[in-house]
Short mmCIF file of C-alpha atoms and ligand atoms in Angstrom, two decimals:
data_model
loop_
_atom_site.label_atom_id
_atom_site.label_comp_id
_atom_site.label_asym_id
_atom_site.label_seq_id
_atom_site.Cartn_x
_atom_site.Cartn_y
_atom_site.Cartn_z
CA MET A 1392 103.69 4.92 70.32
CA ASP A 1393 104.02 6.67 66.76
CA ILE A 1394 101.66 8.95 67.28
CA ALA A 1395 100.05 12.22 64.83
CA VAL A 1396 98.92 14.55 65.99
CA ILE A 1397 97.31 16.86 63.21
CA GLY A 1398 97.66 21.26 64.67
CA ALA A 1399 99.85 22.94 66.25
CA GLY A 1400 98.11 25.31 67.73
CA TYR A 1401 97.07 25.36 71.70
CA VAL A 1402 95.79 22.04 72.16
CA GLY A 1403 97.62 20.49 69.16
CA LEU A 1404 101.01 21.87 70.21
CA ILE A 1405 100.56 20.80 74.21
CA THR A 1406 99.35 17.54 73.40
CA ALA A 1407 102.25 16.58 70.99
CA ALA A 1408 104.72 17.83 72.90
CA GLY A 1409 103.28 16.35 76.31
CA LEU A 1410 103.19 12.86 74.42
CA ALA A 1411 106.49 12.98 73.66
CA GLU A 1412 107.93 13.96 77.26
CA THR A 1413 105.67 10.70 78.13
CA GLY A 1414 108.05 8.48 75.57
CA HIS A 1415 105.72 8.78 72.63
CA ARG A 1416 107.78 9.15 68.85
CA VAL A 1417 105.01 12.57 67.44
CA ILE A 1418 105.25 14.13 64.38
CA CYS A 1419 102.86 17.15 64.78
CA VAL A 1420 101.33 18.22 61.56
CA ASP A 1421 100.11 21.92 61.10
CA ASP A 1422 99.00 23.82 57.06
CA ASP A 1423 100.15 26.96 58.64
CA LEU A 1424 103.31 26.75 56.84
CA GLY A 1425 104.86 30.01 59.31
CA LYS A 1426 104.58 28.30 61.96
CA ILE A 1427 105.58 25.11 60.82
CA GLU A 1428 109.02 27.27 60.11
CA VAL A 1429 109.05 28.70 63.10
CA LEU A 1430 108.58 25.43 65.44
CA ASN A 1431 111.44 24.45 63.37
CA ALA A 1432 113.90 26.70 63.95
CA GLY A 1433 112.94 26.85 67.47
CA GLY A 1434 110.62 29.06 68.29
CA MET A 1435 107.05 29.35 69.82
CA PRO A 1436 104.49 30.43 67.90
CA PHE A 1437 102.02 31.30 71.03
CA TYR A 1438 103.24 31.91 74.64
CA GLU A 1439 101.91 29.52 76.79
CA PRO A 1440 103.64 28.71 80.23
CA GLY A 1441 106.08 26.17 80.09
CA LEU A 1442 105.99 24.69 76.61
CA GLU A 1443 108.82 26.60 75.17
CA GLY A 1444 111.68 24.02 77.19
CA LEU A 1445 109.25 20.77 76.63
CA VAL A 1446 109.22 21.43 72.31
CA LYS A 1447 112.68 22.26 72.64
CA ARG A 1448 113.71 18.87 74.92
CA ASN A 1449 111.97 16.78 72.39
CA ARG A 1450 112.48 17.70 69.66
CA ALA A 1451 116.75 17.63 70.66
CA ALA A 1452 115.95 13.75 71.97
CA LYS A 1453 114.17 13.10 68.23
CA ARG A 1454 110.99 12.35 69.62
CA LEU A 1455 109.22 15.76 68.23
CA GLU A 1456 109.16 17.04 64.95
CA PHE A 1457 107.39 19.32 62.74
CA ILE A 1458 105.82 19.03 59.75
CA SER A 1459 103.08 20.25 57.09
CA LYS A 1460 102.16 17.36 55.19
CA ILE A 1461 99.21 14.99 56.87
CA GLU A 1462 99.98 12.12 54.95
CA ASP A 1463 103.32 11.72 56.14
CA ALA A 1464 102.37 11.97 59.83
CA VAL A 1465 99.40 9.89 59.20
CA ALA A 1466 101.11 7.01 57.23
CA GLN A 1467 104.13 6.87 59.88
CA SER A 1468 102.02 6.24 63.02
CA PRO A 1469 98.64 4.27 63.44
CA VAL A 1470 97.13 7.03 65.77
CA THR A 1471 96.52 10.54 64.60
CA PHE A 1472 94.46 13.18 67.48
CA ILE A 1473 92.90 15.75 65.25
CA CYS A 1474 93.60 19.04 67.28
CA VAL A 1475 92.32 21.65 64.79
CA GLY A 1476 90.37 24.85 65.52
CA THR A 1477 86.15 24.39 65.62
CA PRO A 1478 85.42 27.84 65.27
CA PRO A 1479 81.34 29.08 64.90
CA LEU A 1480 79.47 29.82 62.20
CA GLU A 1481 77.28 33.01 62.14
CA ASN A 1482 74.27 31.07 63.60
CA GLY A 1483 76.69 30.23 66.43
CA GLU A 1484 76.93 26.34 64.82
CA ALA A 1485 80.36 24.43 65.29
CA ASP A 1486 82.43 25.31 62.00
CA LEU A 1487 84.16 21.21 61.55
CA SER A 1488 85.17 22.43 58.04
CA SER A 1489 89.35 21.73 59.51
CA VAL A 1490 88.12 18.41 61.33
CA GLU A 1491 86.38 17.31 57.94
CA LEU A 1492 89.63 17.85 55.86
CA VAL A 1493 91.74 16.60 57.55
CA SER A 1494 89.06 12.93 57.74
CA ARG A 1495 89.52 13.12 54.05
CA ARG A 1496 92.71 12.96 53.79
CA ILE A 1497 93.59 10.35 56.54
CA SER A 1498 90.63 8.22 54.27
CA GLU A 1499 92.95 9.22 51.57
CA CYS A 1500 96.66 7.89 52.69
CA ALA A 1501 96.00 5.74 55.91
CA ARG A 1502 96.84 1.45 55.90
CA GLY A 1503 95.74 -0.90 58.21
CA TYR A 1504 94.59 -0.16 61.87
CA HIS A 1505 94.25 3.19 62.26
CA LEU A 1506 92.83 4.83 65.48
CA VAL A 1507 91.82 8.74 64.73
CA ILE A 1508 91.23 10.24 67.77
CA GLU A 1509 89.05 13.84 67.85
CA LYS A 1510 90.01 15.98 70.81
CA SER A 1511 88.92 19.11 69.13
CA THR A 1512 86.04 20.51 70.68
CA VAL A 1513 82.73 19.58 68.37
CA PRO A 1514 79.34 19.00 68.91
CA VAL A 1515 77.71 15.18 69.53
CA GLN A 1516 77.37 12.93 66.87
CA THR A 1517 80.87 13.90 65.16
CA GLY A 1518 82.20 10.77 66.02
CA ARG A 1519 79.16 9.52 64.41
CA ARG A 1520 79.48 10.96 61.25
CA LEU A 1521 83.36 10.34 60.87
CA GLN A 1522 82.67 6.57 61.10
CA LYS A 1523 80.10 7.09 58.12
CA HIS A 1524 83.00 9.20 56.65
CA PHE A 1525 85.67 6.78 56.79
CA SER A 1526 83.26 3.21 55.55
CA ILE A 1527 82.66 5.69 52.31
CA TYR A 1528 85.72 7.53 51.56
CA GLY A 1529 88.55 4.96 52.86
CA ASN A 1530 89.24 3.75 50.12
CA ASN A 1531 92.00 1.05 50.32
CA PRO A 1532 91.43 -1.93 51.26
CA GLN A 1533 93.91 -2.34 53.73
CA PHE A 1534 92.73 0.21 55.82
CA HIS A 1535 90.33 -0.57 59.15
CA PHE A 1536 89.77 2.04 61.54
CA ASP A 1537 88.43 3.46 65.24
CA VAL A 1538 87.19 6.68 66.27
CA ALA A 1539 87.64 8.02 69.64
CA SER A 1540 86.28 11.25 71.02
CA ASN A 1541 89.00 12.44 73.73
CA PRO A 1542 87.92 15.74 74.51
CA GLU A 1543 90.74 18.06 76.21
CA PHE A 1544 90.08 19.80 79.57
CA LEU A 1545 93.45 22.15 80.27
CA ARG A 1546 93.00 26.17 80.49
CA GLU A 1547 95.64 27.82 78.40
CA GLY A 1548 98.10 29.55 81.09
CA SER A 1549 98.25 26.36 83.15
CA GLY A 1550 98.17 23.78 79.87
CA VAL A 1551 101.63 22.38 80.62
CA GLU A 1552 100.35 21.78 83.50
CA ASP A 1553 97.02 20.66 82.89
CA PHE A 1554 98.25 17.53 80.38
CA PHE A 1555 100.37 16.14 83.40
CA HIS A 1556 98.63 16.07 86.24
CA PRO A 1557 94.38 16.36 83.97
CA ASP A 1558 91.17 16.21 86.46
CA ARG A 1559 90.64 13.03 84.70
CA ILE A 1560 90.95 11.65 81.18
CA VAL A 1561 88.47 11.01 79.10
CA VAL A 1562 87.67 8.88 75.77
CA GLY A 1563 85.08 8.17 74.15
CA VAL A 1564 84.54 4.71 72.23
CA ASP A 1565 83.39 1.79 70.58
CA SER A 1566 86.51 -0.73 70.95
CA ASP A 1567 87.95 -2.97 73.17
CA GLU A 1568 90.72 -2.14 70.62
CA ALA A 1569 90.15 1.75 70.48
CA ALA A 1570 90.30 1.83 74.41
CA SER A 1571 93.06 -0.10 75.39
CA ARG A 1572 95.10 1.54 72.97
CA LEU A 1573 93.84 4.75 74.30
CA GLU A 1574 94.90 3.89 77.71
CA GLU A 1575 98.66 2.71 76.54
CA ILE A 1576 99.19 6.10 74.92
CA TYR A 1577 98.13 8.15 78.78
CA ARG A 1578 99.93 5.29 80.62
CA PRO A 1579 102.59 7.09 82.51
CA VAL A 1580 99.82 10.44 82.54
CA LEU A 1581 97.19 7.92 84.39
CA GLU A 1582 99.67 6.57 86.49
CA GLN A 1583 101.89 9.70 86.99
CA SER A 1584 104.92 8.23 86.73
CA PHE A 1585 106.77 10.45 84.47
CA VAL A 1586 109.79 12.57 85.54
CA CYS A 1587 107.67 15.81 86.55
CA PRO A 1588 109.20 18.46 83.54
CA VAL A 1589 106.15 20.81 86.09
CA HIS A 1590 107.06 20.72 89.23
CA GLU A 1591 110.59 20.45 91.02
CA ASN A 1592 109.33 18.80 94.01
CA CYS A 1593 106.20 17.12 92.15
CA GLU A 1594 104.56 15.39 94.83
CA LYS A 1595 103.31 12.00 95.11
CA ARG A 1596 99.63 11.35 93.22
CA SER A 1597 96.83 9.14 92.94
CA ARG A 1598 95.18 7.21 89.32
CA VAL A 1599 94.55 9.73 87.33
CA PRO A 1600 90.26 8.56 86.72
CA PHE A 1601 90.25 7.51 83.28
CA VAL A 1602 86.40 7.52 82.43
CA VAL A 1603 85.42 5.45 79.32
CA THR A 1604 82.19 6.27 78.30
CA ASP A 1605 80.93 5.44 74.55
CA ILE A 1606 81.54 8.27 72.05
CA ASN A 1607 78.61 9.96 72.23
CA SER A 1608 78.61 11.17 76.20
CA ALA A 1609 82.09 11.66 75.61
CA GLU A 1610 81.64 14.39 72.97
CA LEU A 1611 78.78 15.18 75.21
CA ILE A 1612 81.06 15.91 78.65
CA LYS A 1613 82.99 18.72 76.99
CA HIS A 1614 80.10 20.79 75.52
CA ALA A 1615 77.85 20.11 79.42
CA SER A 1616 81.58 20.91 81.65
CA ASN A 1617 82.40 24.51 79.57
CA SER A 1618 78.79 24.96 79.81
CA PHE A 1619 78.50 24.95 83.36
CA LEU A 1620 81.56 25.96 84.04
CA ALA A 1621 80.01 29.47 81.72
CA MET A 1622 76.90 29.48 84.23
CA LYS A 1623 78.87 29.31 87.04
CA ILE A 1624 80.15 32.42 85.96
CA SER A 1625 77.39 34.53 84.82
CA PHE A 1626 75.36 33.56 87.68
CA ILE A 1627 77.79 34.98 90.03
CA ASN A 1628 78.06 38.12 87.71
CA MET A 1629 74.21 38.63 88.08
CA VAL A 1630 74.18 38.08 92.20
CA ALA A 1631 77.32 41.23 91.60
CA ASP A 1632 74.94 43.32 89.92
CA LEU A 1633 72.58 42.99 93.10
CA CYS A 1634 74.93 43.40 95.62
CA GLU A 1635 75.92 46.66 94.09
CA ALA A 1636 72.63 47.15 93.98
CA VAL A 1637 71.29 47.50 97.11
CA GLY A 1638 74.39 47.11 98.52
CA ALA A 1639 76.05 44.14 99.34
CA ASN A 1640 79.63 42.86 98.66
CA ALA A 1641 79.61 40.20 95.92
CA ALA A 1642 82.87 39.41 97.05
CA GLN A 1643 81.88 38.11 100.15
CA VAL A 1644 79.04 36.64 99.12
CA ALA A 1645 81.01 34.65 96.20
CA GLU A 1646 83.82 33.96 99.73
CA ALA A 1647 80.26 32.22 101.75
CA VAL A 1648 78.45 30.52 98.62
CA GLY A 1649 82.14 29.09 96.83
CA LEU A 1650 82.54 27.16 100.27
CA ASP A 1651 79.89 25.09 100.38
CA LYS A 1652 81.20 21.52 99.07
CA ARG A 1653 78.47 20.88 96.96
CA ILE A 1654 79.28 24.59 94.96
CA GLY A 1655 83.04 24.98 95.04
CA ALA A 1656 85.07 27.74 95.57
CA SER A 1657 86.30 28.37 91.73
CA PHE A 1658 84.62 30.26 88.87
CA LEU A 1659 82.56 32.28 91.06
CA ARG A 1660 85.03 35.47 90.74
CA PRO A 1661 82.77 38.66 89.91
CA GLY A 1662 84.62 40.55 86.30
CA ILE A 1663 83.90 41.28 83.19
CA GLY A 1664 82.52 38.21 81.85
CA PHE A 1665 84.36 35.36 80.54
CA GLY A 1666 85.64 34.61 77.16
CA GLY A 1667 88.69 33.14 74.98
CA SER A 1668 88.28 30.88 72.26
CA CYS A 1669 85.93 28.44 73.93
CA PHE A 1670 83.58 28.99 76.30
CA PRO A 1671 81.40 31.89 73.87
CA LYS A 1672 81.71 29.73 71.26
CA ASP A 1673 80.91 26.40 73.12
CA ILE A 1674 77.93 27.45 75.01
CA GLN A 1675 76.61 28.47 71.28
CA ALA A 1676 77.58 24.99 69.77
CA PHE A 1677 75.81 23.05 72.70
CA ALA A 1678 72.75 24.90 72.83
CA ARG A 1679 72.46 24.72 69.11
CA VAL A 1680 72.82 20.91 69.87
CA GLY A 1681 70.24 21.06 72.30
CA GLN A 1682 67.56 23.31 70.30
CA GLY A 1683 68.77 20.82 67.08
CA ALA A 1684 67.09 18.04 69.33
CA GLY A 1685 63.81 19.60 69.65
CA CYS A 1686 65.55 20.29 74.03
CA ASP A 1687 65.12 23.54 75.33
CA PHE A 1688 68.67 25.09 75.66
CA ALA A 1689 66.83 28.29 76.59
CA LEU A 1690 69.14 28.51 80.19
CA LEU A 1691 72.22 29.20 78.12
CA ARG A 1692 71.53 31.60 75.89
CA GLU A 1693 70.49 33.59 79.26
CA VAL A 1694 74.06 33.03 80.49
CA GLU A 1695 75.43 34.34 77.05
CA ARG A 1696 73.34 36.96 77.39
CA ILE A 1697 74.75 38.40 80.47
CA ASN A 1698 77.70 37.70 79.76
CA GLN A 1699 77.39 39.92 76.51
CA ARG A 1700 76.02 42.36 79.15
CA ARG A 1701 79.16 43.25 81.40
CA ILE A 1702 80.86 45.13 78.79
CA ALA A 1703 78.35 47.89 78.42
CA GLN A 1704 77.62 47.60 82.09
CA PHE A 1705 81.14 47.75 82.43
CA VAL A 1706 81.46 51.34 80.61
CA ASP A 1707 78.46 52.88 82.22
CA LYS A 1708 80.05 52.81 85.18
CA LEU A 1709 83.04 54.59 84.00
CA LYS A 1710 81.25 56.72 82.47
CA ASN A 1711 79.36 57.27 85.56
CA GLU A 1712 83.22 58.19 87.32
CA LEU A 1713 84.12 60.30 84.11
CA TRP A 1714 80.73 61.66 82.45
CA VAL A 1715 82.38 62.72 78.93
CA LEU A 1716 84.84 59.16 77.37
CA ARG A 1717 85.58 61.87 74.97
CA GLY A 1718 89.60 62.85 74.38
CA LYS A 1719 89.66 61.94 78.03
CA ARG A 1720 93.52 59.75 78.44
CA LEU A 1721 92.42 55.59 79.72
CA GLY A 1722 95.19 53.29 80.93
CA VAL A 1723 94.38 49.50 79.72
CA TRP A 1724 96.11 47.11 81.63
CA GLY A 1725 95.41 44.04 80.20
CA LEU A 1726 94.52 43.09 77.51
CA ALA A 1727 94.52 38.62 76.95
CA PHE A 1728 90.86 37.18 77.67
CA LYS A 1729 93.32 35.96 81.00
CA PRO A 1730 96.36 36.01 83.28
CA ARG A 1731 99.37 34.22 81.06
CA THR A 1732 98.28 33.16 78.10
CA ASP A 1733 99.00 35.71 74.32
CA ASP A 1734 95.44 34.80 73.22
CA VAL A 1735 92.73 37.33 72.86
CA ARG A 1736 90.18 35.51 71.23
CA SER A 1737 86.84 36.84 72.13
CA SER A 1738 88.41 38.26 75.14
CA PRO A 1739 86.26 40.62 77.92
CA ALA A 1740 89.84 43.18 77.59
CA LEU A 1741 89.85 43.85 73.57
CA ALA A 1742 85.48 44.83 73.57
CA ILE A 1743 86.27 46.38 76.58
CA VAL A 1744 88.58 48.68 74.25
CA ARG A 1745 86.42 48.79 71.74
CA GLN A 1746 83.47 50.55 72.95
CA LEU A 1747 86.11 52.94 75.17
CA LEU A 1748 87.27 53.69 71.52
CA ALA A 1749 83.63 53.86 69.84
CA GLU A 1750 83.29 56.57 73.04
CA GLY A 1751 86.21 58.87 71.34
CA ALA A 1752 88.94 57.82 75.20
CA VAL A 1753 92.15 57.74 73.66
CA VAL A 1754 93.26 54.94 75.25
CA ARG A 1755 97.19 53.55 76.30
CA ALA A 1756 97.15 50.00 76.73
CA TYR A 1757 99.63 47.47 77.95
CA ASP A 1758 99.62 43.47 78.19
CA PRO A 1759 102.33 41.35 79.96
CA GLN A 1760 102.41 38.68 77.05
CA ALA A 1761 99.01 39.64 74.88
CA MET A 1762 99.66 43.28 72.98
CA LYS A 1763 101.64 41.78 69.41
CA LYS A 1764 97.76 39.50 68.87
CA ALA A 1765 96.16 42.61 70.40
CA LYS A 1766 97.35 45.03 67.41
CA ALA A 1767 96.97 42.68 64.49
CA GLU A 1768 93.41 43.35 65.68
CA ILE A 1769 93.01 46.98 67.03
CA PRO A 1770 95.68 48.30 65.79
CA GLU A 1771 94.41 52.55 66.73
CA ILE A 1772 95.33 52.53 69.84
CA GLU A 1773 98.77 52.93 71.83
CA TYR A 1774 100.27 50.32 72.76
CA CYS A 1775 103.06 50.65 76.18
CA ALA A 1776 105.88 49.70 77.17
CA ASP A 1777 105.03 49.01 80.55
CA ALA A 1778 102.05 48.88 83.25
CA TYR A 1779 103.96 52.59 84.64
CA GLU A 1780 104.10 53.78 81.03
CA ALA A 1781 100.56 52.94 80.01
CA ALA A 1782 98.55 54.57 84.17
CA ARG A 1783 101.25 58.03 82.94
CA ASP A 1784 98.36 60.95 82.68
CA ALA A 1785 95.56 59.09 82.79
CA GLU A 1786 92.24 60.08 84.24
CA ALA A 1787 91.18 56.38 85.19
CA LEU A 1788 93.16 52.68 85.44
CA VAL A 1789 91.06 49.81 84.07
CA ALA A 1790 92.03 46.35 85.14
CA LEU A 1791 90.89 44.34 82.46
CA THR A 1792 92.80 41.15 82.70
CA GLU A 1793 94.10 39.87 86.50
CA TRP A 1794 98.02 39.50 85.81
CA GLU A 1795 99.79 38.55 88.85
CA GLU A 1796 102.50 40.93 87.26
CA PHE A 1797 100.60 44.16 88.30
CA LEU A 1798 99.70 43.07 92.00
CA GLU A 1799 103.56 43.63 91.71
CA LEU A 1800 103.14 47.50 90.85
CA ASP A 1801 104.63 50.91 92.85
CA LEU A 1802 101.13 51.65 93.33
CA THR A 1803 102.41 55.10 94.86
CA ARG A 1804 104.76 55.79 91.54
CA VAL A 1805 101.69 55.21 89.68
CA ARG A 1806 98.84 56.84 91.17
CA ARG A 1807 101.74 59.98 91.25
CA LEU A 1808 101.91 59.43 87.49
CA MET A 1809 98.26 59.76 87.20
CA ALA A 1810 95.92 62.63 86.53
CA ARG A 1811 93.33 61.13 88.46
CA PRO A 1812 93.14 58.27 90.59
CA LEU A 1813 91.17 56.23 89.51
CA ILE A 1814 91.10 52.58 89.00
CA LEU A 1815 88.24 50.66 88.02
CA ASP A 1816 88.81 46.98 89.13
CA GLY A 1817 87.30 44.64 86.38
CA ARG A 1818 88.56 41.27 87.86
CA ASN A 1819 88.94 42.14 91.21
CA MET A 1820 92.24 41.98 91.66
CA PHE A 1821 93.03 44.68 94.07
CA SER A 1822 92.38 45.25 97.72
CA ARG A 1823 89.39 47.34 97.96
CA ASP A 1824 91.40 48.98 101.55
CA ALA A 1825 94.56 48.51 100.72
CA VAL A 1826 93.92 50.46 96.83
CA ALA A 1827 91.80 53.69 99.38
CA ALA A 1828 95.14 53.29 101.82
CA LEU A 1829 97.32 54.38 99.08
CA GLY A 1830 94.86 57.19 97.81
CA PHE A 1831 93.04 56.20 95.26
CA GLU A 1832 89.32 55.81 94.40
CA TYR A 1833 88.44 51.83 93.16
CA LEU A 1834 85.54 50.34 92.33
CA ASP A 1835 85.97 46.75 91.65
CA ILE A 1836 82.74 44.16 90.19
CA GLY A 1837 79.73 43.63 93.09
CA SER A 1838 80.29 45.84 96.17
CA GLY A 1839 77.58 47.90 97.07
CA ALA A 1840 79.66 50.99 98.01
CA HIS A 1841 78.17 53.31 96.01
CA ALA A 1842 74.65 50.93 96.30
CA ARG A 1843 72.17 53.04 94.62
CA LYS A 1844 69.54 54.38 97.68
CA LEU A 1845 65.96 51.10 97.25
CA PRO A 1846 63.37 51.81 99.16
CA LEU A 1847 63.06 49.71 101.90
CA GLY A 1848 60.93 46.61 100.79
CA ALA A 1849 61.33 47.59 97.03
CA SER A 1850 61.46 44.74 97.07
N1 LIG B 3333 92.51 26.15 73.47
C1 LIG B 3333 92.11 26.42 74.42
O1 LIG B 3333 92.02 26.20 75.60
C2 LIG B 3333 91.10 24.93 73.80
C3 LIG B 3333 90.92 24.19 75.18
C4 LIG B 3333 89.87 23.22 75.15
C5 LIG B 3333 90.13 22.25 73.91
N2 LIG B 3333 90.36 22.83 72.56
C6 LIG B 3333 89.84 23.28 71.39
O2 LIG B 3333 90.80 21.74 70.47
C7 LIG B 3333 90.40 22.52 69.30
C8 LIG B 3333 91.69 23.30 68.97
O3 LIG B 3333 91.70 24.46 70.15
P1 LIG B 3333 93.01 25.33 70.04
O4 LIG B 3333 93.06 26.95 70.55
O5 LIG B 3333 94.24 24.89 69.93
O6 LIG B 3333 93.61 26.40 68.03
P2 LIG B 3333 94.46 27.33 67.68
O7 LIG B 3333 93.35 27.62 66.78
O8 LIG B 3333 94.78 27.90 68.34
O9 LIG B 3333 95.05 26.01 66.69
C9 LIG B 3333 94.48 25.63 65.62
C10 LIG B 3333 95.37 24.68 64.54
O10 LIG B 3333 94.80 23.97 64.05
C11 LIG B 3333 95.61 24.59 62.64
N3 LIG B 3333 94.64 23.49 61.35
C12 LIG B 3333 93.71 24.07 60.74
N4 LIG B 3333 93.30 23.57 59.75
C13 LIG B 3333 94.07 22.37 59.23
C14 LIG B 3333 94.76 21.34 58.49
N5 LIG B 3333 93.50 20.87 57.33
N6 LIG B 3333 96.05 21.35 58.74
C15 LIG B 3333 96.83 21.07 59.54
N7 LIG B 3333 96.38 21.54 60.09
C16 LIG B 3333 95.23 22.44 60.34
C17 LIG B 3333 95.60 25.42 62.49
O11 LIG B 3333 96.34 25.86 61.46
C18 LIG B 3333 95.99 26.09 63.62
O12 LIG B 3333 98.54 25.72 64.38
C19 LIG B 3333 89.49 23.40 69.17
O13 LIG B 3333 88.45 22.63 68.98
C20 LIG B 3333 89.04 24.17 70.37
O14 LIG B 3333 87.52 24.35 70.91
C21 LIG B 3333 91.01 24.86 73.34
#
């Protein structure tokens, strides 16, 4: 099928390349001319494992092209995926101005039947608004349309894998035509019938669940999913705080809690909290939707509050060890909001670095992929060539993103390089016993090894 994808960001580019790989002819549009130039020159505008090869192969096969004019893509395709950004406004609501702008362009140039699919994360009832928009502005008499919601669940860092092996594909539609076109588009993924570009000997997998709902429900499924995952993270962080205070071990607690099949182990890892371009903005937007509908979403406000507090708590922990931070040389490992991406949007690591700078610390940082983007946000720190360099003469190392690379370091060498062998592990990525055996002082999140002595029966 001929498909237009608007937006060549993390979601748009992965979607465009994935659809091309499964046999469609895709035109991917972005109004950022620099991005289009980079892509047409064979480069990548951001780091995502496995994506570069996919884009190269499909461009060479003429199944994937990049342009900057929406009109030229929409005129050649009966289907358009909207994958533009929906960042937060000051009040927490999603900014839908890019979605609106793209819809305006589509209504100006679409001819015949056109299926408009919102893949950007949008508040419930956006599809309804799009339908109204098209019926007002779609002034070409031959233009008849369907709007569908197809929320995206990929995780940066494993986005390509998630495209080909999703847990489910959700489509919100209000016509059989829209549902059957979406099923046709995703058939190779649903049936897992493609030659897997991710795994060399890809195991045979069962059919991917294809969940067809009304449009409102599909939009809501996305916000509800992200809010639930964020809630799990804040929940375990709240428990971790208690573990530290009373002398319990949050890692052990989380492991045993997660073994309950009704709960599940993922997203139960204590740390410095969630970040990225999705969770923080999506829980805010969902809470605004709830508020607007007269529903009590105080739960999500609390999830957000717990998460925001992580930054100050972490810095306090460091101050507790180093007393005064002013003038102290600190090594930072990790700047991306999570491993395997260069994305630093709402990264807890950057929030911590900013706080350390405000305290007067001398910060020297290293991240395997995110330094260019971090530099644009925080130019005033020293960016190091590798993790060892960041450790040199440091009075403490703060580990903020759990890159696999950090686990493979020669920690004996790291210890020798440091002024004081102290590791403050914001992601609980190292083994306490292993680093202690090498002579490090080690503080993680949620271990009550340094518990305040509460009087027994204080509760
Ligand atoms: N990043 C994720 O992990 C992820 C996962 C699921 C859903 N989402 C959602 O998907 C959407 C996109 O997220 P992203 O991370 O890919 O954002 P992004 O910022 O990486 O990409 C958005 C792209 O859209 C382009 N764009 C904006 N306005 C445009 C216009 N008028 N015409 C053409 N191009 C335009 C931008 O230049 C940019 O390249 C958001 O709603 C986000 O919440 C993101």
